[in-house]
Amino acid sequence: MTHTTKRIIMNNIVMTLSTISAVIGMGFLFWILGILVINGVDALTWTIFSQEGAPPGYENSGLKHALIGQLLIVGAATVVGVPLGILAGTYLSEYGQKAKLAETIRDISDIMMSAPSIVIGAFVYAVVVAPMGHFSGWAGSIALTIIMLPIILRTTDDMLNLVPSTLREAAFALGAPKYKVIIQVVYRGAKAGILTGILLGVARVAGETAPLLFTSFNDNFLNTDMNEPMASLTVTMYNYATSPYEDWQKLGWAAAFILSMFILTLNILGKLFLLKKKGR
Amino acid sequence: MATIINIKEESVLDVKDFQFTYAGNDAPSVNKTTMPIAKNSITALIGPSGCGKTTLLRCFNRMHDLYPDNRYDGEILFKGRNILQAKEDLINLRIQIGMIFQKPTAFPMSIFDNIAYGMRLQGMKNKTELQDRVEKALKDAAIWKEVKDRLKADANGLSGGQQQRLCIARAIAVEPEVLLFDEPTSALDPISTAGIEELVVELKDRVSIIIVTHNMQQAARVSDYTGFMYLGDLIELGKTEDMFVTPKEKLTEEYITGKFG
Amino acid sequence: MSIILDKIFAHTSKFIAVSILLLVAWIFTVLLQHSMESITALGFDFVTETKWAPNLEKFGALPAIYGSVVSTFLAMILAVPLAIGVAIYLSELAPAKLKTPVGVSIELLAAIPSVVYGMWGLFYFVPIVRDLVGGIGISMLTAGIVLSIMILPFMAAVTRDAMDTTPDILKESAYALGGTRWDVIKDIIIPYAKAGIIGSLILALGRAIGETMAVTFVMGNVHQISMDLTLPATSIPVTLANEFTEASSGLYYSSLFQLSLLLLVISFTIISIAKFYFLRRKRVGL
């Protein structure tokens, strides 16, 4: 057998193994997606949106409390986190640039993006929940804001960086002050990118469970007072899925389906925005 | 119809009614072309950007097969067989027809390993034989003196011109019969360019060479035959000295006198 | 007027950016403060003691540390070869028609919340483990496998991105010398993208070790150290998720903070190694 024949055989072996691993990997992942859709669609009814939680065994139980709680907690985190993140990202790209301080902030943010989120929950418990004496929707929002900040900051930084410097220089040459150049020229040029960053940031925190376990905690009934413990889809999923009651488990799957579809939609939208920008 | 002169040498490659179409395109990028490539000579392919010269060059070693759904029609004959057939052994073909790219492509390994790479692929394990062949290839590529003391060093530490010579050495180390040069000096400074041109001319005793260049002076300096391509068509193939003085086709004349391009 | 607004804008944005650093410092400080009681009371025994019994005021973190290490190790053993296989497939092998759809699905699967992976593990994978290897199915082994499936998409996507940085012309040069796909992968792509690939794998490791929800469902939160992978176990995040809201006594509460601090330091270290040693900064890897 010549050396080249050996190489070809080796090549075929490795390529087959690689294809098999791709099939195995995709198989597992589609399995998960499949059961998510089957169980989710099966459990999806109108009462899920119209009814609050109820003790196991009650017919009229839904996820209204968790959906509204989720909206409030993630919404508040977005309202606070997005402008802060964009401003901080603006500093990095437009003022700090390659300075040591800016580089340090970038490095720390990159690390924070992969840091364990449950630790953020512990931190917020110590500085918000413990002093207040009780869990609250606000505490959950604060935890999510902390997780969202570095994501928005780094995407904004990167996206502003893609705006050609000639564009800035042209605006400066017309005598515009820096903040106007940034707001009117740079932001406009990076609009699609910043929007993608926001969508991905929201998608990321919307799926967080661990940091909410001991901040917003849970509530089986509808509550819109963010000073009180509050239900979220993720914590509700966790509690219902680990309960021994079949109807609760079913609600858990419905929550998993709704949440996953929401997050996937945000991700797809984000990718489309970026594609559209590249196409131009 | 194109003007194609008869070549006096034996031909090493024969392009016959050849056509190439990229995946997803309806119109071919190289239109029905017939041309001989002279053995142990240098054939230059010139023409404005997008004329299909690089596309044609990459057909000779079936480089287009790396990307799916590209289509070859017609024949390219090499050693009496049509290399466009599906059963063609591409590994063997590429060992016999080597290629040098627009940019130097030093592999992420030492200088020695770069040169030895092609021979090792063919199963050569004998250390002394490898060393001899590496030394010979480096000498033939006129870079031995500069690198002989640092053969173990990373090839990416060399200058652009040195790296391109390294790539030529790597290609000739496997003793191919044909070498394809795809604008080999487009990323180099004038001095390195002159060196590479000199080297290309020296190599023609041992290999047949096809060189794609956007630089007409380069074609005039190094080649024996020149083919002028325009919009996917081969317009004229002639002896270089004749073509630059008395082109037969009007389009060729306009191109070499700088009326377009 | 313009000048004042200009200054306000510049200073506000700088203040917020710098606050990120202060926030991270604050997180470390708070976790350390709340750990002090446990650190002074237990000292180094905290990480060597094998007994965790809150009712007896015994707090040994070794079982949780052991569980974190073993489950993450298991996950890496299973996920790394699969992820590299998938990455090779996506970057070099997949037919053009499959490349984008498969690639995008992998990226989207990386976005699915880990709590969903946990639910899948509990309802669908635990019974399989129970039938195949016995026991109750809730075990270290199950946790390792579910964790590996959870990090697989992220790992495969970033490994593929690292491999894709290899310039086409470099690959073509190797093909032009008669190389096969595998030759090109092992001799050109892997050496060229080595740092990026290793960095990506370590980054995935950093995420896996801090992962809570995917494993909480299937690990059991049992503080024991056993060689038998089919027995329930716990890890640092699993302990935190299960016990944080129950902690009443000062020492219990404080020892959980010490666990958080320990987890944060471990992941910070791993992620920093990946980032500073292997990955030069590029666009954010979302």
PDB file of C-alpha atoms in Angstrom, chain B residues 38-150:
ATOM      1  CA  ALA B  38       4.440  24.606 -24.710  1.00  0.00           C
ATOM      2  CA  LYS B  39       6.707  22.206 -22.865  1.00  0.00           C
ATOM      3  CA  ASN B  40       9.724  23.664 -21.038  1.00  0.00           C
ATOM      4  CA  SER B  41       8.643  27.171 -21.918  1.00  0.00           C
ATOM      5  CA  ILE B  42       6.945  29.986 -20.096  1.00  0.00           C
ATOM      6  CA  THR B  43       3.436  30.874 -21.161  1.00  0.00           C
ATOM      7  CA  ALA B  44       2.052  34.120 -19.760  1.00  0.00           C
ATOM      8  CA  LEU B  45      -1.643  34.848 -19.473  1.00  0.00           C
ATOM      9  CA  ILE B  46      -2.477  38.550 -19.520  1.00  0.00           C
ATOM     10  CA  GLY B  47      -5.643  40.600 -19.659  1.00  0.00           C
ATOM     11  CA  PRO B  48      -7.680  43.062 -17.607  1.00  0.00           C
ATOM     12  CA  SER B  49      -9.103  42.080 -14.192  1.00  0.00           C
ATOM     13  CA  GLY B  50     -11.966  39.662 -14.488  1.00  0.00           C
ATOM     14  CA  CYS B  51     -10.928  38.374 -17.909  1.00  0.00           C
ATOM     15  CA  GLY B  52     -10.734  34.797 -16.610  1.00  0.00           C
ATOM     16  CA  LYS B  53      -6.965  34.314 -16.616  1.00  0.00           C
ATOM     17  CA  THR B  54      -6.717  33.225 -12.964  1.00  0.00           C
ATOM     18  CA  THR B  55      -9.872  31.164 -13.358  1.00  0.00           C
ATOM     19  CA  LEU B  56      -8.297  29.320 -16.281  1.00  0.00           C
ATOM     20  CA  LEU B  57      -5.028  28.827 -14.399  1.00  0.00           C
ATOM     21  CA  ARG B  58      -6.839  27.207 -11.471  1.00  0.00           C
ATOM     22  CA  CYS B  59      -8.399  24.666 -13.845  1.00  0.00           C
ATOM     23  CA  PHE B  60      -5.037  23.079 -14.644  1.00  0.00           C
ATOM     24  CA  ASN B  61      -4.697  21.649 -11.116  1.00  0.00           C
ATOM     25  CA  ARG B  62      -8.463  21.390 -10.566  1.00  0.00           C
ATOM     26  CA  MET B  63      -8.293  23.929  -7.708  1.00  0.00           C
ATOM     27  CA  HIS B  64     -11.948  24.741  -8.374  1.00  0.00           C
ATOM     28  CA  ASP B  65     -12.867  21.291  -7.059  1.00  0.00           C
ATOM     29  CA  LEU B  66     -12.276  22.565  -3.514  1.00  0.00           C
ATOM     30  CA  TYR B  67     -15.538  24.471  -3.786  1.00  0.00           C
ATOM     31  CA  PRO B  68     -18.736  22.685  -4.718  1.00  0.00           C
ATOM     32  CA  ASP B  69     -20.712  22.758  -7.953  1.00  0.00           C
ATOM     33  CA  ASN B  70     -18.197  24.421 -10.262  1.00  0.00           C
ATOM     34  CA  ARG B  71     -18.424  23.000 -13.789  1.00  0.00           C
ATOM     35  CA  TYR B  72     -15.774  22.092 -16.358  1.00  0.00           C
ATOM     36  CA  ASP B  73     -16.698  21.300 -19.978  1.00  0.00           C
ATOM     37  CA  GLY B  74     -14.449  20.186 -22.803  1.00  0.00           C
ATOM     38  CA  GLU B  75     -10.981  18.750 -22.289  1.00  0.00           C
ATOM     39  CA  ILE B  76      -7.604  19.590 -20.856  1.00  0.00           C
ATOM     40  CA  LEU B  77      -5.143  16.950 -22.000  1.00  0.00           C
ATOM     41  CA  PHE B  78      -2.097  16.145 -19.893  1.00  0.00           C
ATOM     42  CA  LYS B  79       0.065  13.150 -20.750  1.00  0.00           C
ATOM     43  CA  GLY B  80      -2.575  11.925 -23.141  1.00  0.00           C
ATOM     44  CA  ARG B  81      -5.462  11.890 -20.717  1.00  0.00           C
ATOM     45  CA  ASN B  82      -8.261  14.336 -20.061  1.00  0.00           C
ATOM     46  CA  ILE B  83      -7.635  15.610 -16.518  1.00  0.00           C
ATOM     47  CA  LEU B  84     -11.191  16.896 -16.219  1.00  0.00           C
ATOM     48  CA  GLN B  85     -12.610  13.390 -15.943  1.00  0.00           C
ATOM     49  CA  ALA B  86     -14.330  12.577 -12.680  1.00  0.00           C
ATOM     50  CA  LYS B  87     -11.999   9.631 -12.057  1.00  0.00           C
ATOM     51  CA  GLU B  88      -8.880  11.814 -12.249  1.00  0.00           C
ATOM     52  CA  ASP B  89      -6.663  11.311  -9.173  1.00  0.00           C
ATOM     53  CA  LEU B  90      -6.454  14.905  -7.941  1.00  0.00           C
ATOM     54  CA  ILE B  91      -3.743  14.235  -5.378  1.00  0.00           C
ATOM     55  CA  ASN B  92      -1.479  12.807  -8.036  1.00  0.00           C
ATOM     56  CA  LEU B  93      -2.401  15.562 -10.487  1.00  0.00           C
ATOM     57  CA  ARG B  94      -1.498  18.272  -8.000  1.00  0.00           C
ATOM     58  CA  ILE B  95       1.821  16.617  -7.237  1.00  0.00           C
ATOM     59  CA  GLN B  96       2.642  16.814 -10.945  1.00  0.00           C
ATOM     60  CA  ILE B  97       1.220  20.303 -11.489  1.00  0.00           C
ATOM     61  CA  GLY B  98       2.347  22.664  -8.721  1.00  0.00           C
ATOM     62  CA  MET B  99       1.085  26.142  -7.893  1.00  0.00           C
ATOM     63  CA  ILE B 100       2.416  29.442  -6.521  1.00  0.00           C
ATOM     64  CA  PHE B 101      -0.129  31.961  -5.207  1.00  0.00           C
ATOM     65  CA  GLN B 102      -0.626  35.765  -5.264  1.00  0.00           C
ATOM     66  CA  LYS B 103       0.601  36.029  -1.716  1.00  0.00           C
ATOM     67  CA  PRO B 104       3.377  34.036  -0.079  1.00  0.00           C
ATOM     68  CA  THR B 105       1.796  31.114   1.760  1.00  0.00           C
ATOM     69  CA  ALA B 106       4.360  29.918   4.267  1.00  0.00           C
ATOM     70  CA  PHE B 107       2.787  27.173   6.367  1.00  0.00           C
ATOM     71  CA  PRO B 108       2.787  27.603  10.163  1.00  0.00           C
ATOM     72  CA  MET B 109       5.889  25.417  10.592  1.00  0.00           C
ATOM     73  CA  SER B 110       9.658  25.656  10.255  1.00  0.00           C
ATOM     74  CA  ILE B 111      11.471  26.505   7.014  1.00  0.00           C
ATOM     75  CA  PHE B 112      12.707  22.928   6.717  1.00  0.00           C
ATOM     76  CA  ASP B 113       9.269  21.430   7.356  1.00  0.00           C
ATOM     77  CA  ASN B 114       7.723  23.757   4.788  1.00  0.00           C
ATOM     78  CA  ILE B 115      10.015  22.455   2.048  1.00  0.00           C
ATOM     79  CA  ALA B 116       9.788  18.845   3.242  1.00  0.00           C
ATOM     80  CA  TYR B 117       5.989  19.007   3.452  1.00  0.00           C
ATOM     81  CA  GLY B 118       5.190  17.875  -0.084  1.00  0.00           C
ATOM     82  CA  MET B 119       7.764  15.066   0.027  1.00  0.00           C
ATOM     83  CA  ARG B 120       6.501  13.873   3.394  1.00  0.00           C
ATOM     84  CA  LEU B 121       2.972  13.787   1.986  1.00  0.00           C
ATOM     85  CA  GLN B 122       4.330  11.328  -0.556  1.00  0.00           C
ATOM     86  CA  GLY B 123       5.737   9.179   2.206  1.00  0.00           C
ATOM     87  CA  MET B 124       9.424  10.089   2.152  1.00  0.00           C
ATOM     88  CA  LYS B 125      10.793   9.353   5.615  1.00  0.00           C
ATOM     89  CA  ASN B 126      14.531   8.893   5.041  1.00  0.00           C
ATOM     90  CA  LYS B 127      16.196  11.769   6.912  1.00  0.00           C
ATOM     91  CA  THR B 128      19.294  12.196   4.756  1.00  0.00           C
ATOM     92  CA  GLU B 129      17.314  11.994   1.548  1.00  0.00           C
ATOM     93  CA  LEU B 130      14.888  14.619   2.862  1.00  0.00           C
ATOM     94  CA  GLN B 131      17.764  16.856   3.902  1.00  0.00           C
ATOM     95  CA  ASP B 132      19.392  16.536   0.495  1.00  0.00           C
ATOM     96  CA  ARG B 133      16.199  17.290  -1.357  1.00  0.00           C
ATOM     97  CA  VAL B 134      15.376  20.269   0.884  1.00  0.00           C
ATOM     98  CA  GLU B 135      18.854  21.690   0.362  1.00  0.00           C
ATOM     99  CA  LYS B 136      18.626  21.198  -3.385  1.00  0.00           C
ATOM    100  CA  ALA B 137      15.205  22.832  -3.592  1.00  0.00           C
ATOM    101  CA  LEU B 138      16.346  25.815  -1.539  1.00  0.00           C
ATOM    102  CA  LYS B 139      19.446  26.163  -3.726  1.00  0.00           C
ATOM    103  CA  ASP B 140      17.355  25.953  -6.887  1.00  0.00           C
ATOM    104  CA  ALA B 141      15.094  28.668  -5.527  1.00  0.00           C
ATOM    105  CA  ALA B 142      18.164  30.803  -4.742  1.00  0.00           C
ATOM    106  CA  ILE B 143      17.355  31.148  -1.078  1.00  0.00           C
ATOM    107  CA  TRP B 144      19.697  28.554   0.448  1.00  0.00           C
ATOM    108  CA  LYS B 145      22.347  31.053   1.522  1.00  0.00           C
ATOM    109  CA  GLU B 146      19.857  33.184   3.397  1.00  0.00           C
ATOM    110  CA  VAL B 147      18.203  30.373   5.339  1.00  0.00           C
ATOM    111  CA  LYS B 148      20.774  27.602   5.703  1.00  0.00           C
ATOM    112  CA  ASP B 149      21.593  28.623   9.286  1.00  0.00           C
ATOM    113  CA  ARG B 150      18.005  28.807  10.430  1.00  0.00           C
TER     114      ARG B 150
END
